CSV table of C-alpha atoms and ligand atoms in Angstrom, one decimal:
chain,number,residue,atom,x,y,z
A,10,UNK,CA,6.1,-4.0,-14.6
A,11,UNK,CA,8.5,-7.1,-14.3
A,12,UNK,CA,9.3,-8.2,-11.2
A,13,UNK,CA,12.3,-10.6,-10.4
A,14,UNK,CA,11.7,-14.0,-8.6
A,15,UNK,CA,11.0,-13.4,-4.7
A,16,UNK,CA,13.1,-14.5,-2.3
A,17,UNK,CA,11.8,-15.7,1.0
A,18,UNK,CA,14.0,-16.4,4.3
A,19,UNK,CA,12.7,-18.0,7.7
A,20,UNK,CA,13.8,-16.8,10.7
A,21,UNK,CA,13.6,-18.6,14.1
A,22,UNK,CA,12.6,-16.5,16.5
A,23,UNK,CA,10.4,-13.3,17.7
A,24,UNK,CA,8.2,-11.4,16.4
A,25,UNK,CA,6.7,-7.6,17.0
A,26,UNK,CA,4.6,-5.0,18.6
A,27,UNK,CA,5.2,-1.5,18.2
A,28,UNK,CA,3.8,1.4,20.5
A,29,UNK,CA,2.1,4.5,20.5
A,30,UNK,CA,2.8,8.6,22.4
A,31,UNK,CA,0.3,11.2,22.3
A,32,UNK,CA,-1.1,12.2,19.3
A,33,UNK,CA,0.0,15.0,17.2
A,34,UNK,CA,-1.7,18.3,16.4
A,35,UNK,CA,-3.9,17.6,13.5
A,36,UNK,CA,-1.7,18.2,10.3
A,37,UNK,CA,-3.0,19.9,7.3
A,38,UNK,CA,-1.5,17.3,5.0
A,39,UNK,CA,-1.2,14.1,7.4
A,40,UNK,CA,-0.3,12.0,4.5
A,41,UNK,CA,2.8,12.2,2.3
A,42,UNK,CA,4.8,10.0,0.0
A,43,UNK,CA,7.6,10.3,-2.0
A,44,UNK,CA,7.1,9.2,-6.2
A,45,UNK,CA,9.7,9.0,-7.4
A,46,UNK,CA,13.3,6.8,-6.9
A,47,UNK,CA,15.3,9.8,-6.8
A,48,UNK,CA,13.5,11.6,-3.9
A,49,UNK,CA,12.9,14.5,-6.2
A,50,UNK,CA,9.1,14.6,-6.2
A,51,UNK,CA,6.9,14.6,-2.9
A,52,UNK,CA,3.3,14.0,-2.5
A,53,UNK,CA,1.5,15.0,0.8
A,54,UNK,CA,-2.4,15.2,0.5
A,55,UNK,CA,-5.2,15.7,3.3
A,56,UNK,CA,-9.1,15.1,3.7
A,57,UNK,CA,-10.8,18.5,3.4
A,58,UNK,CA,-14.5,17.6,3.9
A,59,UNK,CA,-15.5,16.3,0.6
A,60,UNK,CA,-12.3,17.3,-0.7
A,61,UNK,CA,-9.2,16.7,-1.0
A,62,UNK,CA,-6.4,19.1,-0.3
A,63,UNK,CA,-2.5,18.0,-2.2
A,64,UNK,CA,0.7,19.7,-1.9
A,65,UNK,CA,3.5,18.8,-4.5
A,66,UNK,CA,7.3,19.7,-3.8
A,67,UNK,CA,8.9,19.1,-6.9
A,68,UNK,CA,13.0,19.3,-7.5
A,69,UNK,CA,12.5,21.7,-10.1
A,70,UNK,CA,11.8,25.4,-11.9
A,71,UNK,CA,9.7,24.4,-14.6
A,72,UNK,CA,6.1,23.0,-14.7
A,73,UNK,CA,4.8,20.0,-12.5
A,74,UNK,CA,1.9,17.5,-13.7
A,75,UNK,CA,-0.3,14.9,-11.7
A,76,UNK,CA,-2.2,12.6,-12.2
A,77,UNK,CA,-4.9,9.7,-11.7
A,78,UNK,CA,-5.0,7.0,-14.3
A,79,UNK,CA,-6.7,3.8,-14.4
A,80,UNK,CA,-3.5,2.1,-15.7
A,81,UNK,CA,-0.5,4.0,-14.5
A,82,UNK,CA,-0.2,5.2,-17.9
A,83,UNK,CA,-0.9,8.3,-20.1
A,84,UNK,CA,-3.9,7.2,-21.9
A,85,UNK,CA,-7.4,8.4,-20.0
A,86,UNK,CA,-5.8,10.0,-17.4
A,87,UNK,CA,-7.1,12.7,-15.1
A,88,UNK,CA,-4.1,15.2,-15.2
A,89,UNK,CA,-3.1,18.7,-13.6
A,90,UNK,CA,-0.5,20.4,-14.8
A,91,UNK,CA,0.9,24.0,-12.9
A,92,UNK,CA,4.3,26.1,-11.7
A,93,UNK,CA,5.2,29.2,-11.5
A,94,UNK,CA,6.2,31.5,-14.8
A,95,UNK,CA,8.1,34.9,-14.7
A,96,UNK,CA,6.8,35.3,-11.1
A,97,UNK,CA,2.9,34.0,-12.2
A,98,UNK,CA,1.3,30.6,-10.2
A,99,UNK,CA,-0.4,28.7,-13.0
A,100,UNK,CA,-2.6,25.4,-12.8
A,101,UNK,CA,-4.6,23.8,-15.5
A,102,UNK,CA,-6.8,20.8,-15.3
A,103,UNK,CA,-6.4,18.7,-17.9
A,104,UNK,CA,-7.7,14.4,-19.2
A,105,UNK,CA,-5.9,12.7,-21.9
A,106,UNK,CA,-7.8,10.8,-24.4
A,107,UNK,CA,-7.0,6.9,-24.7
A,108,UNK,CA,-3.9,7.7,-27.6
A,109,UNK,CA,-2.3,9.6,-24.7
A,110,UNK,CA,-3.4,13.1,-26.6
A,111,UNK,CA,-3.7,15.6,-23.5
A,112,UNK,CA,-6.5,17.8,-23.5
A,113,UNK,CA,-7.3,20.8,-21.7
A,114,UNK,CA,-10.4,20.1,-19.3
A,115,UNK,CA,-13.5,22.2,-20.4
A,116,UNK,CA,-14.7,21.9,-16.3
A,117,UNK,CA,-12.0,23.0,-14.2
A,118,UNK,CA,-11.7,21.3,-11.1
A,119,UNK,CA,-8.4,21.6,-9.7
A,120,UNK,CA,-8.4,24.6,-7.7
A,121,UNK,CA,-5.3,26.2,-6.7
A,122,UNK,CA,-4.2,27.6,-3.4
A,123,UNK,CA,-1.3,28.7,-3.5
A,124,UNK,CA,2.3,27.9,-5.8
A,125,UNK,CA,6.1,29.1,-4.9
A,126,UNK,CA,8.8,29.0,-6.4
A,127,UNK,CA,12.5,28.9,-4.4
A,128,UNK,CA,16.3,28.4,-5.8
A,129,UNK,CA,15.4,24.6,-6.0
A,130,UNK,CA,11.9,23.5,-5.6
A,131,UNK,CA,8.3,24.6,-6.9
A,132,UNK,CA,5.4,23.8,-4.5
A,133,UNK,CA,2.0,24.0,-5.5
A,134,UNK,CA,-0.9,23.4,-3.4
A,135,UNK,CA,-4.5,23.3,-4.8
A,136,UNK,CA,-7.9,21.0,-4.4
A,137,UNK,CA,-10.3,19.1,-5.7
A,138,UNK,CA,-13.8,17.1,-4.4
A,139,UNK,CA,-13.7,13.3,-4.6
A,140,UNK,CA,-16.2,13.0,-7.0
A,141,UNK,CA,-16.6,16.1,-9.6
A,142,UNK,CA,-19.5,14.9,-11.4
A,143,UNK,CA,-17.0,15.3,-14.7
A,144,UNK,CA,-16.5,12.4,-16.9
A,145,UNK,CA,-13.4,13.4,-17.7
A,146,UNK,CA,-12.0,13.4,-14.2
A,147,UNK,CA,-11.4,10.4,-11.9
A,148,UNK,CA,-13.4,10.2,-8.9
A,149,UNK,CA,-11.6,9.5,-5.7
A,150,UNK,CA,-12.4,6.5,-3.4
A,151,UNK,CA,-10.9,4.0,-1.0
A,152,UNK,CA,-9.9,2.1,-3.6
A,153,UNK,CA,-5.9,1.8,-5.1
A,154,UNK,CA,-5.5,4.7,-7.1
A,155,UNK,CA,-2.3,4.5,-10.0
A,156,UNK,CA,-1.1,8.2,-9.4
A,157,UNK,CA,1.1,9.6,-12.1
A,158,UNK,CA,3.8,12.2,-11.9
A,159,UNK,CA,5.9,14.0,-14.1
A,160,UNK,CA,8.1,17.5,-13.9
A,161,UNK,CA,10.0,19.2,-17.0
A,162,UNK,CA,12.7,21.9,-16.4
A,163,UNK,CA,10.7,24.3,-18.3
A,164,UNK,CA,7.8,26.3,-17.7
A,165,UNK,CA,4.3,24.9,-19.6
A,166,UNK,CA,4.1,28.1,-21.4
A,167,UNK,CA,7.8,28.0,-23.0
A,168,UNK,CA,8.0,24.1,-22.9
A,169,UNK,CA,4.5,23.4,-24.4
A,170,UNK,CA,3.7,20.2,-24.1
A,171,UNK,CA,6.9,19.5,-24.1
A,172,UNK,CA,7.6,15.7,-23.5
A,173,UNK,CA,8.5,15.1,-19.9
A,174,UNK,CA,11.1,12.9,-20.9
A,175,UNK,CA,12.4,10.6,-18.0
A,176,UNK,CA,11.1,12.5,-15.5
A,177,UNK,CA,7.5,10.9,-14.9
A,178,UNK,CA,6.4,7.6,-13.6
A,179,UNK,CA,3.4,6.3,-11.5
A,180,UNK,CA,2.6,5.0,-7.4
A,181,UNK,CA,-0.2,3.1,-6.1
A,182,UNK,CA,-1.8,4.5,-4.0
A,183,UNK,CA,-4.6,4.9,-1.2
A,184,UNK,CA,-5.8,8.7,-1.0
A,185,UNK,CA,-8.5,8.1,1.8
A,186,UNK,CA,-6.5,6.1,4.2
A,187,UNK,CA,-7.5,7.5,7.6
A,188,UNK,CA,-5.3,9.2,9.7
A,189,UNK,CA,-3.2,7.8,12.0
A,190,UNK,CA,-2.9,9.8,15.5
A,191,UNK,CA,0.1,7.5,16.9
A,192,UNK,CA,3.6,8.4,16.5
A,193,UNK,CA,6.9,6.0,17.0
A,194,UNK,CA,8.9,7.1,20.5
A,195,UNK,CA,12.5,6.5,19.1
A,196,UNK,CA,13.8,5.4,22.0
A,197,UNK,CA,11.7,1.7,21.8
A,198,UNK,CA,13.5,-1.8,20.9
A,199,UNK,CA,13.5,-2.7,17.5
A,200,UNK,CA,15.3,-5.6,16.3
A,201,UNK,CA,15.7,-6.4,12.1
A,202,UNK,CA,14.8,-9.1,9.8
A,203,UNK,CA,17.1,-8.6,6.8
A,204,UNK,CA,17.5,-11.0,4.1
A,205,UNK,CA,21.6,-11.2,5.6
A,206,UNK,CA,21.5,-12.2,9.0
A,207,UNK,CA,7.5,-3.3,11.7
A,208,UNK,CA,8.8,-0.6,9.6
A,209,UNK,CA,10.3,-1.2,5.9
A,210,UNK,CA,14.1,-0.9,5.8
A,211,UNK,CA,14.9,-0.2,2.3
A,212,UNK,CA,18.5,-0.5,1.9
A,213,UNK,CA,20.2,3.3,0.7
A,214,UNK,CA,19.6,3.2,-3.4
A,215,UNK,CA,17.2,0.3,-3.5
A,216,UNK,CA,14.3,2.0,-2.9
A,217,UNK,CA,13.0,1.3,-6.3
A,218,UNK,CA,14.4,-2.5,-6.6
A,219,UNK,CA,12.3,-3.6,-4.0
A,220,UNK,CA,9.0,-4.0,-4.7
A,221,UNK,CA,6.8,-5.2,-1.9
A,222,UNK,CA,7.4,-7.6,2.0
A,223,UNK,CA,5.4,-9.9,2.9
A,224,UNK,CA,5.8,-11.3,6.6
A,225,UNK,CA,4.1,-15.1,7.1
A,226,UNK,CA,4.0,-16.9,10.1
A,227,UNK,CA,5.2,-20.6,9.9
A,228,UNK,CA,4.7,-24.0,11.6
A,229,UNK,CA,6.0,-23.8,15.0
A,230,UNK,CA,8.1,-27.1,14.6
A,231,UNK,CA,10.2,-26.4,11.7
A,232,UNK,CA,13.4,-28.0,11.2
A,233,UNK,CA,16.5,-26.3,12.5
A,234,UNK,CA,18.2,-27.7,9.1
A,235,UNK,CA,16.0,-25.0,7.0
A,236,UNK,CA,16.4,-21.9,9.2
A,237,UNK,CA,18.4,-18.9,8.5
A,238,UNK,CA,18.7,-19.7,4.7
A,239,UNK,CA,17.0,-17.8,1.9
A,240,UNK,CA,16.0,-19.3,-1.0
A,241,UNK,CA,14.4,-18.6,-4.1
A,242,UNK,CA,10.2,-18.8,-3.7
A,243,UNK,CA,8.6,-21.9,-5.1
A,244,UNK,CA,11.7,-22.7,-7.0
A,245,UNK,CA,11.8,-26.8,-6.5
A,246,UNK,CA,14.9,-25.8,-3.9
A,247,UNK,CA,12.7,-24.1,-1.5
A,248,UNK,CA,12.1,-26.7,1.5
A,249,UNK,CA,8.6,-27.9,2.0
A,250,UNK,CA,8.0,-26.5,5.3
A,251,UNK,CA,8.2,-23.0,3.9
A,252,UNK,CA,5.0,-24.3,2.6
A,253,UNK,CA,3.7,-24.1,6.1
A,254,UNK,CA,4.2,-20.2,6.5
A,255,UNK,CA,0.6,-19.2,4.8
A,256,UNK,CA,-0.7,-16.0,7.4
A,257,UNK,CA,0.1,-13.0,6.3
A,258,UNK,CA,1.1,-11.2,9.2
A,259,UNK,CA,3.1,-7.8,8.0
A,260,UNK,CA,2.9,-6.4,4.6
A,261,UNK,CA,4.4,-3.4,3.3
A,262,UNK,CA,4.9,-2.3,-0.6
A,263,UNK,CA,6.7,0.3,-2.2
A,264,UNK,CA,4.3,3.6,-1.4
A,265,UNK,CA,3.4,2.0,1.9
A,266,UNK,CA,4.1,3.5,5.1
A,267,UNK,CA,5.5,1.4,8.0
A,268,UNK,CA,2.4,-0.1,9.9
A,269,UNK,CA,1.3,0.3,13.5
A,270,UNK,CA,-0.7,-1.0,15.9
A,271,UNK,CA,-3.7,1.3,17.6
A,272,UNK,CA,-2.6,2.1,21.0
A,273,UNK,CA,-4.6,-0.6,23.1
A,274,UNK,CA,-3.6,-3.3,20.5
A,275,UNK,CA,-0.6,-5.3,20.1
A,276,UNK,CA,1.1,-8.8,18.7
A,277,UNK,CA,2.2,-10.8,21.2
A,278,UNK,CA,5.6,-12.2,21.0
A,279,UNK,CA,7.9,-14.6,23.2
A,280,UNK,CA,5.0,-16.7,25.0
A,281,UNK,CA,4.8,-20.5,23.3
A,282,UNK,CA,1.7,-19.4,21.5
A,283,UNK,CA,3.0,-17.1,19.6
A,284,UNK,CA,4.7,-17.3,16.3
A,285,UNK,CA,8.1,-18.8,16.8
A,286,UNK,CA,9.2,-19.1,13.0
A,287,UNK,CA,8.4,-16.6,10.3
A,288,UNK,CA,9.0,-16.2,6.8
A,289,UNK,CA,10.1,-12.6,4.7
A,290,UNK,CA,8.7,-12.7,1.4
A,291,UNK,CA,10.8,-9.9,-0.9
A,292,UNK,CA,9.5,-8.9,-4.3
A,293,UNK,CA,12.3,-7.2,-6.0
A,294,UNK,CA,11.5,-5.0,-9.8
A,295,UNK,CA,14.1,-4.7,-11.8
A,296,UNK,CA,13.2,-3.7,-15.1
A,297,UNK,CA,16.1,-2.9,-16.5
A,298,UNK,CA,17.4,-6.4,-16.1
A,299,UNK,CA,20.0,-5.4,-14.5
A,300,UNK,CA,23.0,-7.7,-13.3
A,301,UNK,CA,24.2,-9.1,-10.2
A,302,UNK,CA,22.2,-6.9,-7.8
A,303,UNK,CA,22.2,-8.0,-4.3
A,304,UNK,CA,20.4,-6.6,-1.7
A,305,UNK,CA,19.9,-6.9,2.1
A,306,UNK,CA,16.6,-5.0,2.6
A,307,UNK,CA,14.0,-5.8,5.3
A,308,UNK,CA,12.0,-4.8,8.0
A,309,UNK,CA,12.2,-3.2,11.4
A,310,UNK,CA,10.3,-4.5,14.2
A,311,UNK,CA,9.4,-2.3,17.2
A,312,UNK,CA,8.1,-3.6,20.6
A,313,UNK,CA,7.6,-2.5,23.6
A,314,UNK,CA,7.6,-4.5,27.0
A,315,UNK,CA,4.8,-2.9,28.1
A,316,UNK,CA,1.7,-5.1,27.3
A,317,UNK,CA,-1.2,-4.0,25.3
A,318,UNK,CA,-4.6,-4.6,26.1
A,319,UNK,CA,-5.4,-6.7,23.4
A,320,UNK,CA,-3.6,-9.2,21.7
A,321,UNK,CA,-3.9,-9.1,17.6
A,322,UNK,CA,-4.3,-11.6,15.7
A,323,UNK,CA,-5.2,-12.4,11.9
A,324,UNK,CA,-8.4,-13.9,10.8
A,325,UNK,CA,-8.3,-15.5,7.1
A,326,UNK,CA,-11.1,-15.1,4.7
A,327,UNK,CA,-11.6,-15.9,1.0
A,328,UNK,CA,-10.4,-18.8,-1.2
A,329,UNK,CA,-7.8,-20.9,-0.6
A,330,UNK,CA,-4.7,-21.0,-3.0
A,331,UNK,CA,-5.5,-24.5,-4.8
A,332,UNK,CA,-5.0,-26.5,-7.8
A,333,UNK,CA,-8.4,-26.7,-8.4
A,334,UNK,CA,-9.0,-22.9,-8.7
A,335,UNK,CA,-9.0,-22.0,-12.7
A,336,UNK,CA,-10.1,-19.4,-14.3
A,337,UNK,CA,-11.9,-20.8,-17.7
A,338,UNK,CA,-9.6,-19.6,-20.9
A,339,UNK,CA,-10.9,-16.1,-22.3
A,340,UNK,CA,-13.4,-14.7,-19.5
A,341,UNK,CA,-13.6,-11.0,-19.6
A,342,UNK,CA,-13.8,-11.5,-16.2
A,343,UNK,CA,-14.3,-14.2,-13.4
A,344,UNK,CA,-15.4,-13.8,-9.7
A,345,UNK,CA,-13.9,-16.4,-7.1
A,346,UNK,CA,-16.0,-16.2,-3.8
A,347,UNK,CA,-14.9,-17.4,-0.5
A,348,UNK,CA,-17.2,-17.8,2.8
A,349,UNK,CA,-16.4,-17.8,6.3
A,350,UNK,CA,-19.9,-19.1,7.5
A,351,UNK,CA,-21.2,-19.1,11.0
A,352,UNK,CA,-20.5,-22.2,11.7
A,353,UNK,CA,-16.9,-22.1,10.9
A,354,UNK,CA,-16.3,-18.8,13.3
A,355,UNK,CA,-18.7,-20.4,16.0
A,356,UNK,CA,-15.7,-23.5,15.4
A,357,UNK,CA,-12.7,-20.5,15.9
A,358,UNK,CA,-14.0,-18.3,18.2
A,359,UNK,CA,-17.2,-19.9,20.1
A,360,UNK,CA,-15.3,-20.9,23.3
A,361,UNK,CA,-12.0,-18.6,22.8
A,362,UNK,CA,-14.5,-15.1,21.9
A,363,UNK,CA,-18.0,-15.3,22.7
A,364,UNK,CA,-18.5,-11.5,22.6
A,365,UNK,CA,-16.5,-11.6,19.1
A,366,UNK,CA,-13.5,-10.3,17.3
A,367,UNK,CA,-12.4,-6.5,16.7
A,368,UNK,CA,-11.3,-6.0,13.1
A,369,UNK,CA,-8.9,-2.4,13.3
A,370,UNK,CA,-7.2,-3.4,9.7
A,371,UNK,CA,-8.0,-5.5,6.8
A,372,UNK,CA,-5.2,-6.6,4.3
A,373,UNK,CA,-6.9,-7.3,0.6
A,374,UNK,CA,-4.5,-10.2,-0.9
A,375,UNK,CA,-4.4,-11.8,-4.0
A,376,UNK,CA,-1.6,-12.7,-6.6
A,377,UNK,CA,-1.2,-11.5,-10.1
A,378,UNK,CA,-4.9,-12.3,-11.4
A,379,UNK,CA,-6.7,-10.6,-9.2
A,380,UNK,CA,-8.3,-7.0,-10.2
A,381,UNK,CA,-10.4,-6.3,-7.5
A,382,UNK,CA,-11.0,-7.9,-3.9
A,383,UNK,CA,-14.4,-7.1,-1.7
A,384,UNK,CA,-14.1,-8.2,2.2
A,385,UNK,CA,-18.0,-8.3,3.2
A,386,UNK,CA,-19.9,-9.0,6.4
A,387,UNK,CA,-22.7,-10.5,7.3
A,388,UNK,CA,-25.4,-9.9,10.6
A,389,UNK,CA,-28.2,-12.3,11.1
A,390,UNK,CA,-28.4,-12.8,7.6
A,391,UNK,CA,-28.2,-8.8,7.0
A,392,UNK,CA,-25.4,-7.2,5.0
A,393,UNK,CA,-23.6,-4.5,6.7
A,394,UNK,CA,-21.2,-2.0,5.1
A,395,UNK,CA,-17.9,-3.7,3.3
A,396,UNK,CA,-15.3,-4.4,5.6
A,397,UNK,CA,-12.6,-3.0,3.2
A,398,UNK,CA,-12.6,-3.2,-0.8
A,399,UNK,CA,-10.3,-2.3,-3.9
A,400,UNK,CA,-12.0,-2.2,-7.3
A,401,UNK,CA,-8.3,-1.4,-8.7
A,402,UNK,CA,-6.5,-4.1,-6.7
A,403,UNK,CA,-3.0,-3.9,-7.4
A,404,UNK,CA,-0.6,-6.7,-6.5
A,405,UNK,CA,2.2,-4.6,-5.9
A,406,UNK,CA,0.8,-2.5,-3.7
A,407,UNK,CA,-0.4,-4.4,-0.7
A,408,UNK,CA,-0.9,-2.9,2.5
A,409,UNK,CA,-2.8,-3.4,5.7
A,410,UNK,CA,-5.7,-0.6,5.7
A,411,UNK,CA,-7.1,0.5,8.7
A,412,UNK,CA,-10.4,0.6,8.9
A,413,UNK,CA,-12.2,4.5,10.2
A,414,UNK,CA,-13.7,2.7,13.3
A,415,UNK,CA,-13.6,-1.0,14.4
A,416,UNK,CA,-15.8,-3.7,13.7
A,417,UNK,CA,-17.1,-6.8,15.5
A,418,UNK,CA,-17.4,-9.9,14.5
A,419,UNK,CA,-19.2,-12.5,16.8
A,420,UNK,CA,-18.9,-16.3,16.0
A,421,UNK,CA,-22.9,-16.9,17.3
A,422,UNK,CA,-26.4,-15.2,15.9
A,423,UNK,CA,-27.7,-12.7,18.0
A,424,UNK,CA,-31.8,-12.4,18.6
B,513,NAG,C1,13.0,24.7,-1.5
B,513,NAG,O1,11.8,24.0,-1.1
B,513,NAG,C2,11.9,22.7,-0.9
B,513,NAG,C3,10.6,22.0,-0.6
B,513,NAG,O2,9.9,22.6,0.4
B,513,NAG,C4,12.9,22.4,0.3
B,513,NAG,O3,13.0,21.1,0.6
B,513,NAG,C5,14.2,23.1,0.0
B,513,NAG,O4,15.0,23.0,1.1
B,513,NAG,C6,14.0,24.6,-0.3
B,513,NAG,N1,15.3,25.1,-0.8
B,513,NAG,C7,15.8,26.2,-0.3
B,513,NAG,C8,17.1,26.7,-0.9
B,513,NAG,O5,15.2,26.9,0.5
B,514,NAG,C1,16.0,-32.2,10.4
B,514,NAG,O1,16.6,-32.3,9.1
B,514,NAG,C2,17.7,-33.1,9.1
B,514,NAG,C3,18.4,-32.9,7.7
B,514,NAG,O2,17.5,-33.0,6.7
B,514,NAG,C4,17.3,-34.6,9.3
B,514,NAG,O3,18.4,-35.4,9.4
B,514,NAG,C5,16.6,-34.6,10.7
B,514,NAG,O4,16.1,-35.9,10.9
B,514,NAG,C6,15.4,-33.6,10.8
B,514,NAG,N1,14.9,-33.6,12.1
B,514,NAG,C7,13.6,-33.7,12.4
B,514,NAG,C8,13.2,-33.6,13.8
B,514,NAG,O5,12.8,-33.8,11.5
């Protein structure tokens, strides 16, 4: 994947909270995504026990295939391939070797519910438990997962394996992301951050271009000379003080969803503590090199005026980007460890939050070398379970994840 320079912009000014209604009925498939640029292929998947439950509605009459793959390629894949023939549902589990050959699965383990056919579409719906005790499947966990996807006009039985041709591609990304319960009232204030003037606002054919947001909050005495201007990350252009904007404090990538806060949570905005500057970091992809693109994607930010219990904030942990932080030439692999010790959160949160901090999300951050990222935590010298991890990290997919249930973290030892 090659990605184009990022762009960041600062804007002066506020920054979000967003707000919750009741909750839903529970959904069969509360999840969903859509795979490809051309809005042709849809993904919606749901926890069924130790299952997992997917749906595909694919733009076409022939056969569909999916995938897991620990590349986003062909090669060692987990793959399921199924449609409808002449009136017949059909799905085949199916692993390709690591020369791409595909390879019909002698345990089946994608079990099929139910597939249609109409003028336009095929749908097929079928299962599969997180962890099949195959070798040649991929087991499922809270880690990134690459997803691949492909469709072919014809039917697997008059195509073959017919090459899919264009139609295929791959998406990060997380399969056991809990549910959310909150849904976005339309009638709340928003207002945009676009790169001309919290939910992503792709502009209307972009959707592939841009890659991934990040949102940083600055210095709160930055120049008024330096606002309003975008400018090319790191280039020796970019003012200093952009240096200053380090927290991550909204990220959404392509495959993401937009990201909101539970219901008794919010950030605070307009008070003189809170952020008065931030930065919009834009990763654009644009693999075809193609010329003279220019694009005004952003975010939306929604807030409510009525105030939230809580006030969120973001706690940093891990190493800091430095200089000094090499990775020796030729390691098959390198582990960078960060601490927040006791005494640094008894420091932060001592006076402010004796009874402790409540994590509800975790975002796992790294640049282009990192493969996988563990968040842990520590209890009177006792390890309790991770916070969050990704064993197949992927920089262009980075997300807050909410956690199942939230944490506490308490700046003093407890006897
Ligand atoms: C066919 O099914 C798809 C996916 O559910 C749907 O979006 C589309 O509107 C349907 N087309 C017709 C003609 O019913
Ligand atoms: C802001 O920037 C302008 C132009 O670079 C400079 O003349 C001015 O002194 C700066 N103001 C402050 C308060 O630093």
């Amino acid at each position: 994947m090659r990605r184009l320079r990022p762009w960041a912009l600062v804007l002066g000014g506020l920054l979000c909270a967003a707000a919750a209604a009741a909750g839903p009925p529970p959904r069969s498939y509360p999840h969903s995504a859509v795979l490809d640029g051309a809005a042709a292929y849809r993904l919606r998947w749901g926890r069924r026990g130790s299952a997992l439950a997917f749906r595909l509605e694919v733009r076409t009459r022939g056969y569909v295939g999916f995938g897991l793959s620990a590349s986003g390629g062909m090669a060692s894949a987990d793959i399921v391939v199924g449609g409808v023939e002449r009136g017949q549902p059909y799905l085949q589990d199916y692993f390709t070797d690591e020369n791409r050959v595909l390879k019909k699965d002698p345990q089946q383990d994608y079990h099929l519910e139910y597939a249609m056919e109409n003028s336009t579409h095929t749908i097929l719906a079928f299962s599969r438990e997180l962890h099949t005790c195959d070798t040649n499947d991929k087991s499922i966990t809270e880690s990134t997962v690459r997803v691949i996807w492909a469709y072919h006009h014809k039917d697997m039985g008059e195509a073959g394996q017919n090459y899919h041709g264009s139609n295929r591609g791959t998406k990060s990304l997380r399969l056991l992301n809990p549910e959310k319960e909150e849904v976005l009232s339309a009638s709340l204030p928003y207002f945009d951050l676009t790169n001309k003037d919290v939910e992503p606002l792709i502009q209307k054919g972009h959707e592939n271009l841009v890659h991934h947001i990040l949102l940083y909050q600055c210095s709160s005495n930055l120049n008024d000379s330096v606002l309003d201007y975008g400018h090319e990350c790191y280039h020796p252009n970019m003012p200093d003080s952009f240096l200053t904007c380090e927290t991550v404090i909204f990220a959404w990538a392509i495959g993401g969803e937009g990201f909101t806060y539970p219901p008794h949570v919010g950030l605070s905005i307009g008070t003189a503590a809170d952020p008065q500057f931030v930065l919009m970091e834009v990763h654009y992809d644009n693999p075809s090199y193609t010329e003279g693109l220019i694009d005004n994607s952003g975010l939306r930010l929604i807030y409510t005026p009525v105030i939230r219990k809580y006030d969120a904030g973001v706690i940093e942990a891990g190493l800091w980007v430095s200089l000094f932080h090499n990775i020796p030439p030729g390691m098959p692999e390198f582990v960078s460890e960060g601490h927040c010790t006791l005494e640094c959160l008894e420091e932060a949160l001592g006076a402010e939050r004796p009874s402790g901090i409540h994590v509800f999300a975790v975002l796992l951050h790294a640049h282009l070398a990192g493969r996988a990222i563990r968040m842990r935590h520590f209890h009177n010298g006792e390890e309790q379970k991770l916070l969050a991890y990704d064993d197949e990290f992927d920089f262009n997919f980075q997300e807050f994840q909410y956690l199942k249930e939230e944490r506490t973290i308490l700046p003093v030892r407890q006897s």
